[in-house]
XYZ file of C-alpha atoms in Angstrom:
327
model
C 9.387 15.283 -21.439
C 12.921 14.823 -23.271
C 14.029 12.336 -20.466
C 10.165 10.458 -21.027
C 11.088 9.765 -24.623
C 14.473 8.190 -23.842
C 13.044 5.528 -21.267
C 12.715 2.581 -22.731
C 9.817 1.779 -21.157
C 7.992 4.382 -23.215
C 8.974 2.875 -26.614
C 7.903 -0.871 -25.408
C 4.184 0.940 -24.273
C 4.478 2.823 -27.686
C 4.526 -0.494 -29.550
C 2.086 -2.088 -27.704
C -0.103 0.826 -28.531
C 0.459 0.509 -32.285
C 0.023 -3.346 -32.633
C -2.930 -2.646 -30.145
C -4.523 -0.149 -32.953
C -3.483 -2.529 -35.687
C -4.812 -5.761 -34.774
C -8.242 -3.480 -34.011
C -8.373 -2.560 -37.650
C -7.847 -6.306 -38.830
C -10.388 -7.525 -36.529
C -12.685 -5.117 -34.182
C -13.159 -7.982 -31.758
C -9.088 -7.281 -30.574
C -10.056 -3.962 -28.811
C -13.441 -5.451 -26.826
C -13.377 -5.022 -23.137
C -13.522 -8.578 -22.838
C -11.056 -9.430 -25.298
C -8.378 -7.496 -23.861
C -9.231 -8.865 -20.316
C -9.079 -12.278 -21.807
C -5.392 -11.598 -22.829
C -4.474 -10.392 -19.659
C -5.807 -13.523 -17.671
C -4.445 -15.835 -20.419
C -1.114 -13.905 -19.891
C -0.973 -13.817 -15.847
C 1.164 -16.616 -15.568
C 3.646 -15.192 -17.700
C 3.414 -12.154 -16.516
C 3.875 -13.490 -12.560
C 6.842 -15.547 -13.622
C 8.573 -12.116 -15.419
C 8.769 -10.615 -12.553
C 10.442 -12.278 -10.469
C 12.859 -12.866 -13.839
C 12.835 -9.615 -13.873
C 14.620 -9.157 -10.489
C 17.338 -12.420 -11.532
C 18.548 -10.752 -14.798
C 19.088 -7.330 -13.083
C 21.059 -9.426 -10.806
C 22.604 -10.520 -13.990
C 22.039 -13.611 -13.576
C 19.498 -16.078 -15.032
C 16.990 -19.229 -14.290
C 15.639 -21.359 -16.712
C 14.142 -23.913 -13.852
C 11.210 -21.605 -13.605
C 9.142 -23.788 -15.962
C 10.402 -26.937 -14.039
C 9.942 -25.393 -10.632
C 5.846 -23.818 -11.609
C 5.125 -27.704 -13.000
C 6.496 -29.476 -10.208
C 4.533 -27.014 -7.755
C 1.198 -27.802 -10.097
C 1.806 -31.566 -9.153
C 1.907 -30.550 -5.419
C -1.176 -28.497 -5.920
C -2.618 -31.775 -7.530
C -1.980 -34.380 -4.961
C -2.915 -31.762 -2.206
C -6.115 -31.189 -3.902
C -7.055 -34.725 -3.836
C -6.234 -35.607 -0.361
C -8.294 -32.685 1.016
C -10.979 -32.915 -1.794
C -13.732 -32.523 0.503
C -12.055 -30.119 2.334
C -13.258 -25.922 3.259
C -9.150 -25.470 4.189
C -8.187 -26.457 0.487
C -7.810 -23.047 -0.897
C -6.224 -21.945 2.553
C -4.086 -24.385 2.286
C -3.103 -24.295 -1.579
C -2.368 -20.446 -0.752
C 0.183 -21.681 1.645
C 1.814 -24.637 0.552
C 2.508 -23.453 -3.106
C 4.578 -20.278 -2.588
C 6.583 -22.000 0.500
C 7.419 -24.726 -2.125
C 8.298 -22.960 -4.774
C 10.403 -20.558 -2.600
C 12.177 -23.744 -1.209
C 13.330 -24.679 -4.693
C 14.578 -21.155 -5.867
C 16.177 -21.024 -2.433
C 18.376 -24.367 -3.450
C 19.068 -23.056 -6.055
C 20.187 -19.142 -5.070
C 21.896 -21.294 -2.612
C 24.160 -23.422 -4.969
C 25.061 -20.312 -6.802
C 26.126 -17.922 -4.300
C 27.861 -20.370 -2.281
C 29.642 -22.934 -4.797
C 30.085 -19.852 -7.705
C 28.588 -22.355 -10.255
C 27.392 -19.899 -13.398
C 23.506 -19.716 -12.928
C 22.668 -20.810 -16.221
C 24.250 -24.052 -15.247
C 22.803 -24.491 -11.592
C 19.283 -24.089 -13.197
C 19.861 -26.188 -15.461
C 20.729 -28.488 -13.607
C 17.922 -28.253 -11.215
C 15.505 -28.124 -14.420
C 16.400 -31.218 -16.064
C 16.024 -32.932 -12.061
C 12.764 -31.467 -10.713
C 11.241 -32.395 -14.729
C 12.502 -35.617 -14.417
C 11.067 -36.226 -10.554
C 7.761 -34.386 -11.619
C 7.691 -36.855 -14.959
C 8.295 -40.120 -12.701
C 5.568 -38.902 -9.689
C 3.049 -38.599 -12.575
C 3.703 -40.959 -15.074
C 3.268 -37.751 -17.328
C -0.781 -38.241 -16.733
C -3.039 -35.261 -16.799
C -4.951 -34.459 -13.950
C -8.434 -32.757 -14.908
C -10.791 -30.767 -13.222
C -13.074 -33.339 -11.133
C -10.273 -34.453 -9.037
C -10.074 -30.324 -7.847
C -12.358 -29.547 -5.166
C -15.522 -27.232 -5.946
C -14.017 -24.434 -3.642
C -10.689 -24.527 -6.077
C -12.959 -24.376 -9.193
C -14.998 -21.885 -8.016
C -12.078 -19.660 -6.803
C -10.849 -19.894 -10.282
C -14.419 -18.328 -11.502
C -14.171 -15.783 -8.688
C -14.377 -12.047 -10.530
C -13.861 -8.589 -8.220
C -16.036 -5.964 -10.182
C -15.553 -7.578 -13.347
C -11.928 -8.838 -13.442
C -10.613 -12.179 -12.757
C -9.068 -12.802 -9.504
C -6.053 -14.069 -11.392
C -5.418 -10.655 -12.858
C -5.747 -9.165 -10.125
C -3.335 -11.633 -8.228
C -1.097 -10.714 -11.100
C -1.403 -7.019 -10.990
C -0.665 -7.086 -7.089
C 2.470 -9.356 -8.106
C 3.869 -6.476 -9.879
C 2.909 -3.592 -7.504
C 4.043 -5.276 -4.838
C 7.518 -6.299 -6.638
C 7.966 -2.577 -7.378
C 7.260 -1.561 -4.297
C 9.870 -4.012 -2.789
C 12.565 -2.168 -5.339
C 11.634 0.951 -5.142
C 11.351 1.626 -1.133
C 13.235 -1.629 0.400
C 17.068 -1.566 0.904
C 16.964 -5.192 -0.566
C 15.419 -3.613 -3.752
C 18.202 -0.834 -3.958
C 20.965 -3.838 -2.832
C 19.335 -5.746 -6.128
C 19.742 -2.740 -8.257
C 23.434 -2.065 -7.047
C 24.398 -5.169 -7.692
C 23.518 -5.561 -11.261
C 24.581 -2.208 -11.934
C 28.338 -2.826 -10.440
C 28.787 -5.761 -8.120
C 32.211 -4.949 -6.955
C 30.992 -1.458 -5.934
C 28.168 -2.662 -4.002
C 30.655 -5.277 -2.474
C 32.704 -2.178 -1.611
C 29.937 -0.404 0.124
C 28.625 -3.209 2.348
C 26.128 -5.127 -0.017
C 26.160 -8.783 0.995
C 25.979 -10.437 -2.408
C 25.226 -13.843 -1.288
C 22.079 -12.250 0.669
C 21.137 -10.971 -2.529
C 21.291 -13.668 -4.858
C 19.985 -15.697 -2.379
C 16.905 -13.821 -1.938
C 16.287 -13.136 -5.884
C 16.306 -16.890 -6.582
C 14.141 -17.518 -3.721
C 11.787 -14.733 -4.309
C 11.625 -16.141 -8.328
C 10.669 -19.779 -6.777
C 7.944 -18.087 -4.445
C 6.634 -16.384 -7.425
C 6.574 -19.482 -9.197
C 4.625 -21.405 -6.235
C 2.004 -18.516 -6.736
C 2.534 -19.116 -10.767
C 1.428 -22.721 -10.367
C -1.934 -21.384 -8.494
C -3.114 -19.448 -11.310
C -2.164 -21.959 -13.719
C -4.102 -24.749 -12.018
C -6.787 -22.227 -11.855
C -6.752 -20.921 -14.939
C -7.032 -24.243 -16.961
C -8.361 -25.996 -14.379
C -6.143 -29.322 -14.349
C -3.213 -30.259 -13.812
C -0.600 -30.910 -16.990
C 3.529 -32.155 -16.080
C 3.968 -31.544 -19.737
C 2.532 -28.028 -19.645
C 5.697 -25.680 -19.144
C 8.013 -27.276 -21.510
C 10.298 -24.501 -22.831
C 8.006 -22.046 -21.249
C 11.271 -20.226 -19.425
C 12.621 -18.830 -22.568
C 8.994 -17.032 -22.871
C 9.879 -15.803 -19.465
C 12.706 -14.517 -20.216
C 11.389 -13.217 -23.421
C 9.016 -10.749 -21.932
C 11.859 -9.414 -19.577
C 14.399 -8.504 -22.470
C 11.309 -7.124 -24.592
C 10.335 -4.986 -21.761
C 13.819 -3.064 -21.417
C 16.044 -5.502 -18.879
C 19.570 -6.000 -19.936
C 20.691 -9.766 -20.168
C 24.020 -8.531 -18.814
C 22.276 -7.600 -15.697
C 22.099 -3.707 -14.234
C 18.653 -2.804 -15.696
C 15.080 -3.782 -15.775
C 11.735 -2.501 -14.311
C 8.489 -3.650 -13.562
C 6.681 -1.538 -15.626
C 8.696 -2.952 -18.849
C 8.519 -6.147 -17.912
C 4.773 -5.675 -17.657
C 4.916 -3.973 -21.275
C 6.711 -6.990 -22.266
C 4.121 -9.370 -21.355
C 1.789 -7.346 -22.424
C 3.465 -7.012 -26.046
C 3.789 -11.024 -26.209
C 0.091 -11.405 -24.867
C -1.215 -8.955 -27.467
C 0.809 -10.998 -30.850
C -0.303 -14.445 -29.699
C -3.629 -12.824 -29.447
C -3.656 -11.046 -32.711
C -1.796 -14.225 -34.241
C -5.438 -16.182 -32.827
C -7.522 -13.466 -34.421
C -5.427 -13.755 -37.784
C -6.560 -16.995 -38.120
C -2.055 -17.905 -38.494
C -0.876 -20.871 -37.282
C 0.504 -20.795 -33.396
C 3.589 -21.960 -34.327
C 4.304 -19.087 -35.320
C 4.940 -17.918 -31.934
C 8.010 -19.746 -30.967
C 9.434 -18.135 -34.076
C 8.865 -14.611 -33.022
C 9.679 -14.994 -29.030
C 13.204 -16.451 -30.937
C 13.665 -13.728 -33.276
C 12.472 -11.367 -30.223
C 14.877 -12.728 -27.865
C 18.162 -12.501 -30.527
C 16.918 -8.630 -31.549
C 16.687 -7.434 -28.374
C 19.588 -9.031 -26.810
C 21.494 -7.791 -29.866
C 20.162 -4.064 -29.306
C 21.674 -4.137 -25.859
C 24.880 -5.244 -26.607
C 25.266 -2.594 -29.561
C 24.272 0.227 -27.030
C 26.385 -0.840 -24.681
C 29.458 -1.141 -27.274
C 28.423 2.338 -28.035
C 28.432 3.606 -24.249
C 31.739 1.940 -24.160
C 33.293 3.507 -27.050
C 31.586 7.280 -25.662
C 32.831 7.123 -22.614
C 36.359 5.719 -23.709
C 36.951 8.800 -26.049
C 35.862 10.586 -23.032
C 38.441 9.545 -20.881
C 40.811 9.894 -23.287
C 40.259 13.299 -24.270
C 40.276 14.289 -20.513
């Protein structure tokens, strides 16, 4: 029970559970069925683009091209869409086409980073400001809305499995099978190893390059799958839509437990995370206060948490010096 406290993972859900009970005072309509499925589906996007975050900042590393990569992959959805319009295959081949894209991005990019050493806030970067600027020029910046989708891609959007969007559910199965990937595959434990000490796992055989390369590829499949649910869930197809959506991204991570610095994280916090984020925009919708608002607190939430992290770790530090020293 004493080690259940001390997870962080418990305090994020503890949180959630408060502002949950909160908002439900304030306004009864928070804590409806469909209310609360309404934030998840608004949130899957989010949610499917933290986890594969999630798995990049254990790493410690970072990617702020995920926005860039899940808007340029909604474009390629788009022009598909409207060359097989009056196709049966479209969804088939949506399914297909997305992830592989997106995982070829990520993959340029996990391999500029393992292989030239550039920092990966700098690679992605760089890779942001390129695919926006290709994805601007293909598009003119021109929204593309739902009549140019074809009927089977609408009504897979509507599709619900005993109640519950299919895009929660794809989201859900995101993060189980993420978890299950860390939790019983040797890549998972290589991932884990080499946030935690990457000269260590160098030591014991860990290809690092194999690593990184698979976390940013993984992160751009993710995002291919992202794009899906996005085009689904508003039904169109916006360039503009992601702009400075990453630092949301990584928002939800740090809020759900992962250390910046890398060595931590967990699917269940980054989950917590989302659903923390998910839950204030809500509440901030209910509360009739302006959506600006938003930005503000991912910003403040962001700087708190990352400053929580580095104070406990100063603190670890300074314990286990005077440890050392006493021995």
């Amino acid at each position: 029970m004493t080690k259940l406290f001390q997870k962080k993972e418990f305090g994020i859900g503890l949180i959630v559970i408060l502002l949950a009970l909160i908002l439900s005072i304030v306004n009864p309509v928070f804590f409806t069925a469909e209310n609360i499925l309404d934030v998840l589906k608004a949130n899957s996007v989010l949610g499917i683009l933290a986890v594969g975050m999630t798995l990049i900042i254990i790493t410690g590393g970072i990617d702020v091209s995920v926005a860039a990569v899940t808007a340029a992959v909604t474009v390629v959805i788009g022009k598909m869409a409207v060359a097989m319009h009056a196709s049966s295959w479209s969804i088939l081949a949506i399914f297909i086409v997305a992830p592989l894209v997106g995982a070829c991005f990520g993959f340029v990019n996990g391999i500029l980073i393992s292989k030239t050493k550039i920092p990966p806030i700098v690679t992605s970067l760089g890779t942001m400001s390129i695919l926006s600027g290709v994805t601007l020029y293909v598009t003119n910046g021109e929204y593309m809305n739902s009549s140019m989708l074809p009927a089977s891609f609408i009504h897979f959007s509507n599709l619900k499995i005993a109640g519950v969007s299919i895009l929660i559910i794809i989201f859900v199965l995101t993060v189980l099978i993420t978890w299950f990937i860390m939790k019983y595959l040797s890549i998972g434990r290589s991932i884990l190893s080499f946030g935690g000490n990457p000269v260590s796992a160098m030591r014991v055989g860990i290809n690092l390059t194999k690593v990184q390369i698979f976390v940013y590829t993984y992160m751009g499949f993710l995002a291919g799958i992202a794009a899906i649910v996005q085009t689904a869930y508003t039904k169109g197809v916006d360039p503009n839509g992601f702009v400075g959506f990453e630092l949301t991204v990584i928002a939800a991570v740090v809020l759900g437990g992962a250390n910046i610095l890398g060595g931590s994280g967990s699917m269940l916090g980054s989950f917590l995370g989302v659903l923390l984020l998910g839950i204030m925009q809500n509440g901030l919708i209910l509360a009739k206060i302006n959506t600006f608002w938003q930005e503000i607190i991912v910003g403040a939430i962001i700087l708190l948490a990352v400053s929580y992290d580095m104070i406990k770790r100063k603190r670890e530090e300074r314990s286990l010096a005077k440890v050392e020293v006493e021995g």
